[in-house]
Amino acid sequence: MNADWGLQSPRFPVPHFFGTRTLPPSVQGRFALGHVTEGPGEAPCLATLKQIHSTKSIILKSPVRPGPLPDQEGDALVTNHPGTLVSVRTADCVPVLLVDEQAGVVAAIHAGWRGAVAGIVPETIAICVTQFQSHPASLKAAVGPSIGPCCYEVDAPVIDPLRARYPDWPGVLEQTSVGKGRLDLKRLIRHQLLEAGLAPACIDTVELCTHCRADLFYSYRREGQVIGTMVSGAMLPG
């Protein structure tokens, strides 16, 4: 990963980025974000959706107009259309990008604790497999910046469903006191990716905490409200 103009993964083979508090001009220029033209193919189409902390994925198999998809709620966007930049917004939750170059499919996932525990990442992988003939062994994943276990103490409403579904996964939850623990969302998602069949070498993670790094990221937990979000996205080259 590097942070000169933004965050990218050297293992993720298609155009992508994990945004920071200020999306630099070079990122905007590279992806032509916010630039709408009348002619086809002049700029990538940035697709977004209303995020609801669910396990619902929206599948895009045809070009869409830039911006929020009308009447579409969910927490993952999946497409096989080159030039469509699927994106999610986060401010402590985990952005996860997936790509299978052989099958020609790319996905962007918003994984908060609810979605992560409920399985949005493996469910999105299943969509890539069933709808786009992807194979988990061909998928590559980039896991973006999120709140780290250093700053994410949770209690029973989070711990109970986590333990019920993933009782034996090491390193995901560290107990700090009775009924409380530190949750490592990125570790949970890595376990899910491996269990789904991705190779360890095909998973790259940004080990930065959004709560710690106020210079780079917004953080809902640090700020106590949503004062801004980071956008992350990926697309198949057209």
PDB file of N, CA and C in Angstrom, residues 134-238:
ATOM      1  N   SER A 134     -17.423 -16.671 -11.467  1.00  0.00           N
ATOM      2  CA  SER A 134     -16.125 -16.493 -10.832  1.00  0.00           C
ATOM      3  C   SER A 134     -15.766 -17.752 -10.050  1.00  0.00           C
ATOM      4  N   HIS A 135     -14.497 -17.852  -9.683  1.00  0.00           N
ATOM      5  CA  HIS A 135     -14.036 -18.930  -8.809  1.00  0.00           C
ATOM      6  C   HIS A 135     -13.261 -18.291  -7.670  1.00  0.00           C
ATOM      7  N   PRO A 136     -13.522 -18.667  -6.427  1.00  0.00           N
ATOM      8  CA  PRO A 136     -12.834 -18.021  -5.305  1.00  0.00           C
ATOM      9  C   PRO A 136     -11.318 -18.021  -5.426  1.00  0.00           C
ATOM     10  N   ALA A 137     -10.756 -19.068  -6.000  1.00  0.00           N
ATOM     11  CA  ALA A 137      -9.302 -19.135  -6.135  1.00  0.00           C
ATOM     12  C   ALA A 137      -8.769 -18.092  -7.107  1.00  0.00           C
ATOM     13  N   SER A 138      -9.645 -17.539  -7.946  1.00  0.00           N
ATOM     14  CA  SER A 138      -9.230 -16.509  -8.902  1.00  0.00           C
ATOM     15  C   SER A 138      -9.485 -15.098  -8.385  1.00  0.00           C
ATOM     16  N   LEU A 139     -10.177 -14.986  -7.269  1.00  0.00           N
ATOM     17  CA  LEU A 139     -10.496 -13.669  -6.723  1.00  0.00           C
ATOM     18  C   LEU A 139      -9.312 -13.062  -5.983  1.00  0.00           C
ATOM     19  N   LYS A 140      -9.211 -11.755  -6.076  1.00  0.00           N
ATOM     20  CA  LYS A 140      -8.259 -10.986  -5.275  1.00  0.00           C
ATOM     21  C   LYS A 140      -9.051  -9.982  -4.444  1.00  0.00           C
ATOM     22  N   ALA A 141      -8.581  -9.736  -3.226  1.00  0.00           N
ATOM     23  CA  ALA A 141      -9.287  -8.838  -2.311  1.00  0.00           C
ATOM     24  C   ALA A 141      -8.340  -7.804  -1.743  1.00  0.00           C
ATOM     25  N   ALA A 142      -8.828  -6.587  -1.632  1.00  0.00           N
ATOM     26  CA  ALA A 142      -8.116  -5.519  -0.928  1.00  0.00           C
ATOM     27  C   ALA A 142      -9.041  -5.015   0.174  1.00  0.00           C
ATOM     28  N   VAL A 143      -8.536  -5.045   1.402  1.00  0.00           N
ATOM     29  CA  VAL A 143      -9.307  -4.642   2.577  1.00  0.00           C
ATOM     30  C   VAL A 143      -8.784  -3.288   3.037  1.00  0.00           C
ATOM     31  N   GLY A 144      -9.654  -2.291   3.051  1.00  0.00           N
ATOM     32  CA  GLY A 144      -9.215  -0.922   3.265  1.00  0.00           C
ATOM     33  C   GLY A 144      -9.157  -0.491   4.717  1.00  0.00           C
ATOM     34  N   PRO A 145      -8.816   0.776   4.934  1.00  0.00           N
ATOM     35  CA  PRO A 145      -8.687   1.313   6.292  1.00  0.00           C
ATOM     36  C   PRO A 145     -10.023   1.319   7.027  1.00  0.00           C
ATOM     37  N   SER A 146      -9.959   0.999   8.310  1.00  0.00           N
ATOM     38  CA  SER A 146     -11.155   0.986   9.154  1.00  0.00           C
ATOM     39  C   SER A 146     -10.725   1.173  10.595  1.00  0.00           C
ATOM     40  N   ILE A 147     -11.683   1.259  11.481  1.00  0.00           N
ATOM     41  CA  ILE A 147     -11.335   1.330  12.895  1.00  0.00           C
ATOM     42  C   ILE A 147     -10.655   0.029  13.308  1.00  0.00           C
ATOM     43  N   GLY A 148      -9.575   0.148  14.073  1.00  0.00           N
ATOM     44  CA  GLY A 148      -8.823  -1.021  14.490  1.00  0.00           C
ATOM     45  C   GLY A 148      -9.227  -1.497  15.869  1.00  0.00           C
ATOM     46  N   PRO A 149      -8.785  -2.693  16.256  1.00  0.00           N
ATOM     47  CA  PRO A 149      -9.122  -3.211  17.581  1.00  0.00           C
ATOM     48  C   PRO A 149      -8.569  -2.346  18.706  1.00  0.00           C
ATOM     49  N   CYS A 150      -7.552  -1.551  18.408  1.00  0.00           N
ATOM     50  CA  CYS A 150      -7.000  -0.635  19.403  1.00  0.00           C
ATOM     51  C   CYS A 150      -8.028   0.371  19.888  1.00  0.00           C
ATOM     52  N   CYS A 151      -9.008   0.673  19.056  1.00  0.00           N
ATOM     53  CA  CYS A 151      -9.979   1.732  19.355  1.00  0.00           C
ATOM     54  C   CYS A 151     -11.427   1.262  19.302  1.00  0.00           C
ATOM     55  N   TYR A 152     -11.639  -0.040  19.181  1.00  0.00           N
ATOM     56  CA  TYR A 152     -13.000  -0.525  18.951  1.00  0.00           C
ATOM     57  C   TYR A 152     -13.414  -1.515  20.034  1.00  0.00           C
ATOM     58  N   GLU A 153     -13.782  -0.996  21.185  1.00  0.00           N
ATOM     59  CA  GLU A 153     -14.314  -1.836  22.251  1.00  0.00           C
ATOM     60  C   GLU A 153     -15.818  -1.961  22.072  1.00  0.00           C
ATOM     61  N   VAL A 154     -16.311  -3.187  22.135  1.00  0.00           N
ATOM     62  CA  VAL A 154     -17.728  -3.463  21.917  1.00  0.00           C
ATOM     63  C   VAL A 154     -18.282  -4.237  23.110  1.00  0.00           C
ATOM     64  N   ASP A 155     -19.619  -4.333  23.164  1.00  0.00           N
ATOM     65  CA  ASP A 155     -20.253  -5.036  24.271  1.00  0.00           C
ATOM     66  C   ASP A 155     -21.242  -6.073  23.743  1.00  0.00           C
ATOM     67  N   ALA A 156     -22.149  -6.504  24.595  1.00  0.00           N
ATOM     68  CA  ALA A 156     -22.994  -7.657  24.299  1.00  0.00           C
ATOM     69  C   ALA A 156     -23.759  -7.587  22.981  1.00  0.00           C
ATOM     70  N   PRO A 157     -24.356  -6.443  22.590  1.00  0.00           N
ATOM     71  CA  PRO A 157     -25.095  -6.434  21.324  1.00  0.00           C
ATOM     72  C   PRO A 157     -24.241  -6.799  20.108  1.00  0.00           C
ATOM     73  N   VAL A 158     -22.937  -6.603  20.209  1.00  0.00           N
ATOM     74  CA  VAL A 158     -22.027  -6.999  19.135  1.00  0.00           C
ATOM     75  C   VAL A 158     -21.437  -8.376  19.417  1.00  0.00           C
ATOM     76  N   ILE A 159     -21.013  -8.592  20.656  1.00  0.00           N
ATOM     77  CA  ILE A 159     -20.307  -9.821  21.014  1.00  0.00           C
ATOM     78  C   ILE A 159     -21.194 -11.051  20.867  1.00  0.00           C
ATOM     79  N   ASP A 160     -22.438 -10.958  21.286  1.00  0.00           N
ATOM     80  CA  ASP A 160     -23.310 -12.141  21.278  1.00  0.00           C
ATOM     81  C   ASP A 160     -23.523 -12.708  19.874  1.00  0.00           C
ATOM     82  N   PRO A 161     -23.925 -11.895  18.879  1.00  0.00           N
ATOM     83  CA  PRO A 161     -24.072 -12.472  17.531  1.00  0.00           C
ATOM     84  C   PRO A 161     -22.743 -12.902  16.921  1.00  0.00           C
ATOM     85  N   LEU A 162     -21.664 -12.208  17.278  1.00  0.00           N
ATOM     86  CA  LEU A 162     -20.351 -12.593  16.768  1.00  0.00           C
ATOM     87  C   LEU A 162     -19.968 -13.977  17.271  1.00  0.00           C
ATOM     88  N   ARG A 163     -20.098 -14.210  18.562  1.00  0.00           N
ATOM     89  CA  ARG A 163     -19.734 -15.509  19.132  1.00  0.00           C
ATOM     90  C   ARG A 163     -20.672 -16.615  18.679  1.00  0.00           C
ATOM     91  N   ALA A 164     -21.931 -16.267  18.453  1.00  0.00           N
ATOM     92  CA  ALA A 164     -22.883 -17.272  17.993  1.00  0.00           C
ATOM     93  C   ALA A 164     -22.532 -17.785  16.602  1.00  0.00           C
ATOM     94  N   ARG A 165     -22.019 -16.896  15.763  1.00  0.00           N
ATOM     95  CA  ARG A 165     -21.739 -17.287  14.373  1.00  0.00           C
ATOM     96  C   ARG A 165     -20.296 -17.730  14.162  1.00  0.00           C
ATOM     97  N   TYR A 166     -19.361 -17.123  14.885  1.00  0.00           N
ATOM     98  CA  TYR A 166     -17.938 -17.434  14.695  1.00  0.00           C
ATOM     99  C   TYR A 166     -17.286 -17.700  16.052  1.00  0.00           C
ATOM    100  N   PRO A 167     -17.635 -18.794  16.721  1.00  0.00           N
ATOM    101  CA  PRO A 167     -17.161 -19.015  18.089  1.00  0.00           C
ATOM    102  C   PRO A 167     -15.677 -19.337  18.202  1.00  0.00           C
ATOM    103  N   ASP A 168     -15.069 -19.834  17.151  1.00  0.00           N
ATOM    104  CA  ASP A 168     -13.710 -20.362  17.268  1.00  0.00           C
ATOM    105  C   ASP A 168     -12.667 -19.623  16.429  1.00  0.00           C
ATOM    106  N   TRP A 169     -13.006 -18.480  15.860  1.00  0.00           N
ATOM    107  CA  TRP A 169     -12.043 -17.795  15.009  1.00  0.00           C
ATOM    108  C   TRP A 169     -11.074 -16.986  15.861  1.00  0.00           C
ATOM    109  N   PRO A 170      -9.784 -17.297  15.777  1.00  0.00           N
ATOM    110  CA  PRO A 170      -8.804 -16.628  16.649  1.00  0.00           C
ATOM    111  C   PRO A 170      -8.528 -15.188  16.232  1.00  0.00           C
ATOM    112  N   GLY A 171      -8.258 -14.353  17.232  1.00  0.00           N
ATOM    113  CA  GLY A 171      -7.814 -12.991  16.973  1.00  0.00           C
ATOM    114  C   GLY A 171      -8.895 -11.999  16.626  1.00  0.00           C
ATOM    115  N   VAL A 172     -10.142 -12.443  16.552  1.00  0.00           N
ATOM    116  CA  VAL A 172     -11.220 -11.539  16.152  1.00  0.00           C
ATOM    117  C   VAL A 172     -11.702 -10.693  17.328  1.00  0.00           C
ATOM    118  N   LEU A 173     -11.795 -11.306  18.502  1.00  0.00           N
ATOM    119  CA  LEU A 173     -12.308 -10.607  19.681  1.00  0.00           C
ATOM    120  C   LEU A 173     -11.390 -10.870  20.870  1.00  0.00           C
ATOM    121  N   GLU A 174     -10.922  -9.801  21.491  1.00  0.00           N
ATOM    122  CA  GLU A 174     -10.095  -9.899  22.693  1.00  0.00           C
ATOM    123  C   GLU A 174     -10.887  -9.336  23.871  1.00  0.00           C
ATOM    124  N   GLN A 175     -11.173 -10.186  24.840  1.00  0.00           N
ATOM    125  CA  GLN A 175     -11.960  -9.736  25.988  1.00  0.00           C
ATOM    126  C   GLN A 175     -11.161  -8.735  26.806  1.00  0.00           C
ATOM    127  N   THR A 176     -11.803  -7.626  27.175  1.00  0.00           N
ATOM    128  CA  THR A 176     -11.154  -6.590  27.977  1.00  0.00           C
ATOM    129  C   THR A 176     -11.709  -6.525  29.389  1.00  0.00           C
ATOM    130  N   SER A 177     -12.964  -6.878  29.562  1.00  0.00           N
ATOM    131  CA  SER A 177     -13.598  -6.925  30.875  1.00  0.00           C
ATOM    132  C   SER A 177     -14.866  -7.749  30.726  1.00  0.00           C
ATOM    133  N   VAL A 178     -15.600  -7.904  31.803  1.00  0.00           N
ATOM    134  CA  VAL A 178     -16.817  -8.705  31.741  1.00  0.00           C
ATOM    135  C   VAL A 178     -17.800  -8.077  30.751  1.00  0.00           C
ATOM    136  N   GLY A 179     -18.152  -8.845  29.724  1.00  0.00           N
ATOM    137  CA  GLY A 179     -19.124  -8.379  28.746  1.00  0.00           C
ATOM    138  C   GLY A 179     -18.605  -7.398  27.728  1.00  0.00           C
ATOM    139  N   LYS A 180     -17.290  -7.187  27.685  1.00  0.00           N
ATOM    140  CA  LYS A 180     -16.713  -6.247  26.727  1.00  0.00           C
ATOM    141  C   LYS A 180     -15.469  -6.847  26.070  1.00  0.00           C
ATOM    142  N   GLY A 181     -15.176  -6.365  24.866  1.00  0.00           N
ATOM    143  CA  GLY A 181     -14.004  -6.848  24.159  1.00  0.00           C
ATOM    144  C   GLY A 181     -13.634  -5.934  23.012  1.00  0.00           C
ATOM    145  N   ARG A 182     -12.415  -6.107  22.528  1.00  0.00           N
ATOM    146  CA  ARG A 182     -11.939  -5.339  21.375  1.00  0.00           C
ATOM    147  C   ARG A 182     -12.134  -6.176  20.113  1.00  0.00           C
ATOM    148  N   LEU A 183     -12.833  -5.588  19.154  1.00  0.00           N
ATOM    149  CA  LEU A 183     -13.185  -6.295  17.925  1.00  0.00           C
ATOM    150  C   LEU A 183     -12.244  -5.904  16.795  1.00  0.00           C
ATOM    151  N   ASP A 184     -11.702  -6.910  16.120  1.00  0.00           N
ATOM    152  CA  ASP A 184     -10.849  -6.699  14.951  1.00  0.00           C
ATOM    153  C   ASP A 184     -11.659  -7.057  13.709  1.00  0.00           C
ATOM    154  N   LEU A 185     -12.307  -6.056  13.134  1.00  0.00           N
ATOM    155  CA  LEU A 185     -13.155  -6.295  11.967  1.00  0.00           C
ATOM    156  C   LEU A 185     -12.359  -6.818  10.780  1.00  0.00           C
ATOM    157  N   LYS A 186     -11.166  -6.274  10.578  1.00  0.00           N
ATOM    158  CA  LYS A 186     -10.368  -6.717   9.434  1.00  0.00           C
ATOM    159  C   LYS A 186      -9.942  -8.176   9.588  1.00  0.00           C
ATOM    160  N   ARG A 187      -9.645  -8.591  10.825  1.00  0.00           N
ATOM    161  CA  ARG A 187      -9.310 -10.004  11.053  1.00  0.00           C
ATOM    162  C   ARG A 187     -10.519 -10.898  10.771  1.00  0.00           C
ATOM    163  N   LEU A 188     -11.692 -10.467  11.198  1.00  0.00           N
ATOM    164  CA  LEU A 188     -12.911 -11.224  10.909  1.00  0.00           C
ATOM    165  C   LEU A 188     -13.100 -11.388   9.406  1.00  0.00           C
ATOM    166  N   ILE A 189     -12.923 -10.303   8.666  1.00  0.00           N
ATOM    167  CA  ILE A 189     -13.119 -10.356   7.218  1.00  0.00           C
ATOM    168  C   ILE A 189     -12.056 -11.217   6.552  1.00  0.00           C
ATOM    169  N   ARG A 190     -10.837 -11.174   7.042  1.00  0.00           N
ATOM    170  CA  ARG A 190      -9.792 -12.041   6.483  1.00  0.00           C
ATOM    171  C   ARG A 190     -10.168 -13.515   6.676  1.00  0.00           C
ATOM    172  N   HIS A 191     -10.638 -13.868   7.860  1.00  0.00           N
ATOM    173  CA  HIS A 191     -11.099 -15.243   8.086  1.00  0.00           C
ATOM    174  C   HIS A 191     -12.179 -15.611   7.078  1.00  0.00           C
ATOM    175  N   GLN A 192     -13.115 -14.708   6.841  1.00  0.00           N
ATOM    176  CA  GLN A 192     -14.205 -14.990   5.910  1.00  0.00           C
ATOM    177  C   GLN A 192     -13.688 -15.186   4.488  1.00  0.00           C
ATOM    178  N   LEU A 193     -12.751 -14.354   4.081  1.00  0.00           N
ATOM    179  CA  LEU A 193     -12.181 -14.478   2.737  1.00  0.00           C
ATOM    180  C   LEU A 193     -11.466 -15.814   2.568  1.00  0.00           C
ATOM    181  N   LEU A 194     -10.696 -16.203   3.569  1.00  0.00           N
ATOM    182  CA  LEU A 194      -9.983 -17.478   3.500  1.00  0.00           C
ATOM    183  C   LEU A 194     -10.960 -18.644   3.491  1.00  0.00           C
ATOM    184  N   GLU A 195     -11.973 -18.572   4.328  1.00  0.00           N
ATOM    185  CA  GLU A 195     -12.958 -19.654   4.380  1.00  0.00           C
ATOM    186  C   GLU A 195     -13.720 -19.772   3.060  1.00  0.00           C
ATOM    187  N   ALA A 196     -13.899 -18.639   2.364  1.00  0.00           N
ATOM    188  CA  ALA A 196     -14.596 -18.657   1.073  1.00  0.00           C
ATOM    189  C   ALA A 196     -13.744 -19.247  -0.040  1.00  0.00           C
ATOM    190  N   GLY A 197     -12.434 -19.378   0.187  1.00  0.00           N
ATOM    191  CA  GLY A 197     -11.577 -20.008  -0.802  1.00  0.00           C
ATOM    192  C   GLY A 197     -10.521 -19.133  -1.432  1.00  0.00           C
ATOM    193  N   LEU A 198     -10.395 -17.867  -0.989  1.00  0.00           N
ATOM    194  CA  LEU A 198      -9.342 -17.006  -1.528  1.00  0.00           C
ATOM    195  C   LEU A 198      -7.985 -17.454  -0.993  1.00  0.00           C
ATOM    196  N   ALA A 199      -6.962 -17.317  -1.819  1.00  0.00           N
ATOM    197  CA  ALA A 199      -5.610 -17.654  -1.392  1.00  0.00           C
ATOM    198  C   ALA A 199      -5.070 -16.558  -0.484  1.00  0.00           C
ATOM    199  N   PRO A 200      -4.300 -16.912   0.547  1.00  0.00           N
ATOM    200  CA  PRO A 200      -3.736 -15.884   1.433  1.00  0.00           C
ATOM    201  C   PRO A 200      -2.959 -14.810   0.689  1.00  0.00           C
ATOM    202  N   ALA A 201      -2.229 -15.204  -0.351  1.00  0.00           N
ATOM    203  CA  ALA A 201      -1.424 -14.243  -1.101  1.00  0.00           C
ATOM    204  C   ALA A 201      -2.273 -13.284  -1.921  1.00  0.00           C
ATOM    205  N   CYS A 202      -3.561 -13.586  -2.064  1.00  0.00           N
ATOM    206  CA  CYS A 202      -4.455 -12.741  -2.862  1.00  0.00           C
ATOM    207  C   CYS A 202      -5.280 -11.791  -2.001  1.00  0.00           C
ATOM    208  N   ILE A 203      -4.935 -11.692  -0.721  1.00  0.00           N
ATOM    209  CA  ILE A 203      -5.638 -10.793   0.199  1.00  0.00           C
ATOM    210  C   ILE A 203      -4.655  -9.751   0.701  1.00  0.00           C
ATOM    211  N   ASP A 204      -4.945  -8.491   0.469  1.00  0.00           N
ATOM    212  CA  ASP A 204      -4.092  -7.397   0.932  1.00  0.00           C
ATOM    213  C   ASP A 204      -4.908  -6.500   1.857  1.00  0.00           C
ATOM    214  N   THR A 205      -4.279  -6.022   2.923  1.00  0.00           N
ATOM    215  CA  THR A 205      -4.993  -5.256   3.940  1.00  0.00           C
ATOM    216  C   THR A 205      -4.259  -3.969   4.266  1.00  0.00           C
ATOM    217  N   VAL A 206      -4.988  -2.878   4.340  1.00  0.00           N
ATOM    218  CA  VAL A 206      -4.442  -1.605   4.813  1.00  0.00           C
ATOM    219  C   VAL A 206      -4.499  -1.617   6.338  1.00  0.00           C
ATOM    220  N   GLU A 207      -3.352  -1.709   6.974  1.00  0.00           N
ATOM    221  CA  GLU A 207      -3.316  -1.784   8.439  1.00  0.00           C
ATOM    222  C   GLU A 207      -3.246  -0.385   9.040  1.00  0.00           C
ATOM    223  N   LEU A 208      -4.255   0.415   8.755  1.00  0.00           N
ATOM    224  CA  LEU A 208      -4.369   1.753   9.323  1.00  0.00           C
ATOM    225  C   LEU A 208      -5.705   1.867  10.038  1.00  0.00           C
ATOM    226  N   CYS A 209      -5.694   2.533  11.186  1.00  0.00           N
ATOM    227  CA  CYS A 209      -6.908   2.711  11.983  1.00  0.00           C
ATOM    228  C   CYS A 209      -7.500   4.086  11.710  1.00  0.00           C
ATOM    229  N   THR A 210      -8.753   4.118  11.309  1.00  0.00           N
ATOM    230  CA  THR A 210      -9.401   5.396  11.006  1.00  0.00           C
ATOM    231  C   THR A 210      -9.574   6.251  12.258  1.00  0.00           C
ATOM    232  N   HIS A 211      -9.723   5.621  13.403  1.00  0.00           N
ATOM    233  CA  HIS A 211      -9.883   6.368  14.655  1.00  0.00           C
ATOM    234  C   HIS A 211      -8.571   7.014  15.072  1.00  0.00           C
ATOM    235  N   CYS A 212      -7.462   6.302  14.919  1.00  0.00           N
ATOM    236  CA  CYS A 212      -6.142   6.824  15.310  1.00  0.00           C
ATOM    237  C   CYS A 212      -5.668   7.928  14.374  1.00  0.00           C
ATOM    238  N   ARG A 213      -5.917   7.759  13.073  1.00  0.00           N
ATOM    239  CA  ARG A 213      -5.326   8.640  12.069  1.00  0.00           C
ATOM    240  C   ARG A 213      -6.294   9.750  11.674  1.00  0.00           C
ATOM    241  N   ALA A 214      -6.450  10.722  12.578  1.00  0.00           N
ATOM    242  CA  ALA A 214      -7.331  11.858  12.292  1.00  0.00           C
ATOM    243  C   ALA A 214      -6.808  12.700  11.143  1.00  0.00           C
ATOM    244  N   ASP A 215      -5.503  12.595  10.856  1.00  0.00           N
ATOM    245  CA  ASP A 215      -4.930  13.352   9.746  1.00  0.00           C
ATOM    246  C   ASP A 215      -5.364  12.806   8.393  1.00  0.00           C
ATOM    247  N   LEU A 216      -5.742  11.531   8.352  1.00  0.00           N
ATOM    248  CA  LEU A 216      -6.084  10.893   7.084  1.00  0.00           C
ATOM    249  C   LEU A 216      -7.570  10.574   6.928  1.00  0.00           C
ATOM    250  N   PHE A 217      -8.233  10.262   8.050  1.00  0.00           N
ATOM    251  CA  PHE A 217      -9.559   9.669   7.926  1.00  0.00           C
ATOM    252  C   PHE A 217     -10.594  10.329   8.829  1.00  0.00           C
ATOM    253  N   TYR A 218     -11.838  10.294   8.376  1.00  0.00           N
ATOM    254  CA  TYR A 218     -12.972  10.568   9.248  1.00  0.00           C
ATOM    255  C   TYR A 218     -13.217   9.333  10.119  1.00  0.00           C
ATOM    256  N   SER A 219     -13.783   9.556  11.299  1.00  0.00           N
ATOM    257  CA  SER A 219     -14.113   8.446  12.191  1.00  0.00           C
ATOM    258  C   SER A 219     -15.401   8.780  12.934  1.00  0.00           C
ATOM    259  N   TYR A 220     -16.408   7.961  12.728  1.00  0.00           N
ATOM    260  CA  TYR A 220     -17.680   8.181  13.423  1.00  0.00           C
ATOM    261  C   TYR A 220     -17.496   8.058  14.931  1.00  0.00           C
ATOM    262  N   ARG A 221     -16.729   7.060  15.364  1.00  0.00           N
ATOM    263  CA  ARG A 221     -16.557   6.860  16.806  1.00  0.00           C
ATOM    264  C   ARG A 221     -15.749   7.991  17.433  1.00  0.00           C
ATOM    265  N   ARG A 222     -14.744   8.464  16.753  1.00  0.00           N
ATOM    266  CA  ARG A 222     -13.927   9.552  17.304  1.00  0.00           C
ATOM    267  C   ARG A 222     -14.706  10.861  17.345  1.00  0.00           C
ATOM    268  N   GLU A 223     -15.459  11.138  16.305  1.00  0.00           N
ATOM    269  CA  GLU A 223     -16.127  12.428  16.175  1.00  0.00           C
ATOM    270  C   GLU A 223     -17.536  12.436  16.759  1.00  0.00           C
ATOM    271  N   GLY A 224     -18.088  11.251  17.023  1.00  0.00           N
ATOM    272  CA  GLY A 224     -19.405  11.176  17.641  1.00  0.00           C
ATOM    273  C   GLY A 224     -20.560  11.431  16.702  1.00  0.00           C
ATOM    274  N   GLN A 225     -20.258  11.662  15.442  1.00  0.00           N
ATOM    275  CA  GLN A 225     -21.284  11.897  14.434  1.00  0.00           C
ATOM    276  C   GLN A 225     -20.626  11.770  13.066  1.00  0.00           C
ATOM    277  N   VAL A 226     -21.447  11.720  12.039  1.00  0.00           N
ATOM    278  CA  VAL A 226     -20.907  11.653  10.681  1.00  0.00           C
ATOM    279  C   VAL A 226     -20.666  13.070  10.191  1.00  0.00           C
ATOM    280  N   ILE A 227     -19.406  13.496  10.182  1.00  0.00           N
ATOM    281  CA  ILE A 227     -19.079  14.804   9.619  1.00  0.00           C
ATOM    282  C   ILE A 227     -18.457  14.656   8.234  1.00  0.00           C
ATOM    283  N   GLY A 228     -18.185  13.421   7.841  1.00  0.00           N
ATOM    284  CA  GLY A 228     -17.643  13.155   6.519  1.00  0.00           C
ATOM    285  C   GLY A 228     -17.377  11.672   6.368  1.00  0.00           C
ATOM    286  N   THR A 229     -17.258  11.217   5.139  1.00  0.00           N
ATOM    287  CA  THR A 229     -16.952   9.823   4.860  1.00  0.00           C
ATOM    288  C   THR A 229     -15.882   9.742   3.783  1.00  0.00           C
ATOM    289  N   MET A 230     -15.210   8.596   3.733  1.00  0.00           N
ATOM    290  CA  MET A 230     -14.238   8.330   2.680  1.00  0.00           C
ATOM    291  C   MET A 230     -14.885   7.448   1.611  1.00  0.00           C
ATOM    292  N   VAL A 231     -14.590   7.741   0.368  1.00  0.00           N
ATOM    293  CA  VAL A 231     -15.094   6.912  -0.722  1.00  0.00           C
ATOM    294  C   VAL A 231     -13.983   5.980  -1.185  1.00  0.00           C
ATOM    295  N   SER A 232     -14.346   4.740  -1.449  1.00  0.00           N
ATOM    296  CA  SER A 232     -13.412   3.750  -1.984  1.00  0.00           C
ATOM    297  C   SER A 232     -14.088   3.056  -3.154  1.00  0.00           C
ATOM    298  N   GLY A 233     -13.316   2.692  -4.161  1.00  0.00           N
ATOM    299  CA  GLY A 233     -13.938   2.076  -5.316  1.00  0.00           C
ATOM    300  C   GLY A 233     -12.967   1.346  -6.210  1.00  0.00           C
ATOM    301  N   ALA A 234     -13.537   0.595  -7.156  1.00  0.00           N
ATOM    302  CA  ALA A 234     -12.745  -0.165  -8.119  1.00  0.00           C
ATOM    303  C   ALA A 234     -13.552  -0.321  -9.396  1.00  0.00           C
ATOM    304  N   MET A 235     -12.842  -0.552 -10.505  1.00  0.00           N
ATOM    305  CA  MET A 235     -13.541  -0.757 -11.771  1.00  0.00           C
ATOM    306  C   MET A 235     -12.713  -1.632 -12.697  1.00  0.00           C
ATOM    307  N   LEU A 236     -13.410  -2.286 -13.595  1.00  0.00           N
ATOM    308  CA  LEU A 236     -12.753  -3.012 -14.675  1.00  0.00           C
ATOM    309  C   LEU A 236     -12.356  -2.009 -15.749  1.00  0.00           C
ATOM    310  N   PRO A 237     -11.135  -2.086 -16.250  1.00  0.00           N
ATOM    311  CA  PRO A 237     -10.737  -1.145 -17.298  1.00  0.00           C
ATOM    312  C   PRO A 237     -11.555  -1.370 -18.559  1.00  0.00           C
ATOM    313  N   GLY A 238     -11.895  -0.276 -19.217  1.00  0.00           N
ATOM    314  CA  GLY A 238     -12.711  -0.366 -20.422  1.00  0.00           C
ATOM    315  C   GLY A 238     -11.880  -0.239 -21.681  1.00  0.00           C
TER     316      GLY A 238
END
